[in-house]
Coordinates of C-alpha atoms in Angstrom, one line a residue:
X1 CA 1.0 -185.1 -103.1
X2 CA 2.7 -184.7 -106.3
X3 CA 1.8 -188.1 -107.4
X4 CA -2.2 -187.2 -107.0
X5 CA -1.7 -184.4 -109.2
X6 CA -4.0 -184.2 -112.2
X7 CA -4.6 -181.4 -115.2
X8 CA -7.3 -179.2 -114.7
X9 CA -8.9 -175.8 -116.0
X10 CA -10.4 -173.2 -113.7
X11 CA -13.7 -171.5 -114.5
X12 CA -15.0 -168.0 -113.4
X13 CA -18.0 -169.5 -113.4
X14 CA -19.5 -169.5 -109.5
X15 CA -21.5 -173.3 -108.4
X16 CA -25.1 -172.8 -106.9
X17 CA -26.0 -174.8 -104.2
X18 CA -29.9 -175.7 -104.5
X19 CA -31.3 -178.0 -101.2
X20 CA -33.8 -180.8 -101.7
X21 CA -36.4 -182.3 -98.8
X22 CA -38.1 -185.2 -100.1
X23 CA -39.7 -188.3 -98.2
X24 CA -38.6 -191.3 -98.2
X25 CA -40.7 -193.4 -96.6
X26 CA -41.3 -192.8 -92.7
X27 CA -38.2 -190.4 -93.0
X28 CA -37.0 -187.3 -94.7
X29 CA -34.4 -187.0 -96.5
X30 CA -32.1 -183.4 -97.1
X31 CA -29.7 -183.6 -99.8
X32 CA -27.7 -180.7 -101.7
X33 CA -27.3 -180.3 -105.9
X34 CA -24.6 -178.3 -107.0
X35 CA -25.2 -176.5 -110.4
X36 CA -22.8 -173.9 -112.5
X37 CA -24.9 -172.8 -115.2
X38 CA -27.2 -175.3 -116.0
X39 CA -25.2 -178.2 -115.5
X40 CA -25.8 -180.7 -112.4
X41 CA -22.2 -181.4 -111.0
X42 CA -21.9 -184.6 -108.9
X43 CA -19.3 -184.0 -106.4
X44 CA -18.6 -187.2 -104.6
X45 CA -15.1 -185.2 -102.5
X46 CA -14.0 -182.0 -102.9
X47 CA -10.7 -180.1 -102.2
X48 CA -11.4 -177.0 -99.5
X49 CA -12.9 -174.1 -101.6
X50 CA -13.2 -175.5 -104.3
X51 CA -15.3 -177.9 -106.2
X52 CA -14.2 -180.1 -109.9
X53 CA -16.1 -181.6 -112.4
X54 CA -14.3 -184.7 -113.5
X55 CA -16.7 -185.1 -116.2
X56 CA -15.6 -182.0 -118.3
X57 CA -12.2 -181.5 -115.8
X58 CA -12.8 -177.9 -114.9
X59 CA -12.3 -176.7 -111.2
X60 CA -14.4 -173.9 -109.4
X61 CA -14.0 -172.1 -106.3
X62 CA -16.8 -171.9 -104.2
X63 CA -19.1 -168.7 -103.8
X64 CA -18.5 -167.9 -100.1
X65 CA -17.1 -170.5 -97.0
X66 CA -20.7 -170.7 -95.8
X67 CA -21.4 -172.5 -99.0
X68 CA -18.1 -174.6 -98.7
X69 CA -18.8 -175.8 -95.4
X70 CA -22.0 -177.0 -96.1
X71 CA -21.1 -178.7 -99.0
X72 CA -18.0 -180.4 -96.8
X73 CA -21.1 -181.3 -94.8
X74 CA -23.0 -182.9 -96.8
X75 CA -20.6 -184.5 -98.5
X76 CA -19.2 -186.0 -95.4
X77 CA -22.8 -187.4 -95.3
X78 CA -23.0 -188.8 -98.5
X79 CA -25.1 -186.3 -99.6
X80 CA -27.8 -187.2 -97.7
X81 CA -29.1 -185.6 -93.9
X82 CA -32.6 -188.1 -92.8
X83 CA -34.8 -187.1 -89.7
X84 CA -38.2 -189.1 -88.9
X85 CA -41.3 -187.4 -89.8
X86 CA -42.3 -187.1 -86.3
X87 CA -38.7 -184.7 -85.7
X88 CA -40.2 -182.5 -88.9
X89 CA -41.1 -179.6 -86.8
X90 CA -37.7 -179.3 -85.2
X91 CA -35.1 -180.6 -88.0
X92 CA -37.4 -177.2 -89.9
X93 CA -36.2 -174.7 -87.0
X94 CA -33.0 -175.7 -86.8
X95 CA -31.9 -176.3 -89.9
X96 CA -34.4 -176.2 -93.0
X97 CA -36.0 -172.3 -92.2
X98 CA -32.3 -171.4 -91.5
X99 CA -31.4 -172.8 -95.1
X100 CA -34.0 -171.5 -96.9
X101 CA -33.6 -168.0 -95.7
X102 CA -29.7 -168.1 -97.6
X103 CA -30.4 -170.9 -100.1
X104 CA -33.0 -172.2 -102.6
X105 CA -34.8 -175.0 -100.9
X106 CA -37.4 -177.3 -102.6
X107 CA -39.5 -180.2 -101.1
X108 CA -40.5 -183.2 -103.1
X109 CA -43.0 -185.7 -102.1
X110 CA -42.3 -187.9 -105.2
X111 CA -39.4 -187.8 -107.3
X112 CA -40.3 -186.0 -110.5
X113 CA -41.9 -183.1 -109.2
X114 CA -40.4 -180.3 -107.0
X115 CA -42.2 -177.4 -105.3
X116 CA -40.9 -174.2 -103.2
X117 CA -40.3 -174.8 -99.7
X118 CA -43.1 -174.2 -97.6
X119 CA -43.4 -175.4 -94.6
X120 CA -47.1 -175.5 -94.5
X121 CA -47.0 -177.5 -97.5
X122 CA -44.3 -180.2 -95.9
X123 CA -46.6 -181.0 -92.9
X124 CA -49.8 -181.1 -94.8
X125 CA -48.2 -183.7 -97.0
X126 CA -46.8 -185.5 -93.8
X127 CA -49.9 -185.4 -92.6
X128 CA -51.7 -186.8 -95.4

């Protein structure tokens, strides 16, 4: 509508969608972080295709529709996917391997430090 209608700039600049697993608790927790350049973009809704930075008020189209939809995903879900330790094995197969193969994925199990995904690495800490 005309009367939601705001300036904006648009950049030729791509965003890079980067997927964190971390644990929270007796859960874990997958969450996206959108980056253009170096900059961390919080996107709290998005127009299709597109994503804006209201802090500096440029827009940016997305890099392909894969990475649109699963931004619209997990920003439906507030940014946040959870599945119980004890579902690790399957939440991996059907979505985390599936991610990583397209996608950087890291895993944290605290939250300063990050490391590759490695699924190995995930279950030995869920073990521990």
């Amino acid at each position: 509508m005309k009367s939601s209608m705001r300036p904006c700039r648009y950049s030729l600049e791509r965003p890079v969608l980067t997927f964190i697993l971390s644990v929270q608790g007796e859960y874990l927790k997958l969450s996206v972080e959108v980056t253009v350049g170096s900059r961390v973009i919080i996107v709290q809704h998005k127009p299709h295709f597109f994503i804006f930075d209201e802090q500096i008020g440029y827009c940016y189209q997305m890099r392909s529709i894969q990475d649109d939809v699963l931004l619209n995903w997990m920003v439906d879900n507030n940014n946040q996917i959870t599945v119980l330790k004890d579902d690790f094995e399957e939440f991996d197969n059907e979505i985390i391997s599936r991610l990583a193969s397209s996608y950087q994925v890291f895993f944290s199990a605290s939250s300063k430090k990050r490391f590759d995904y490695d699924y190995e690495l995930v279950k030995d800490k869920l073990e521990a």
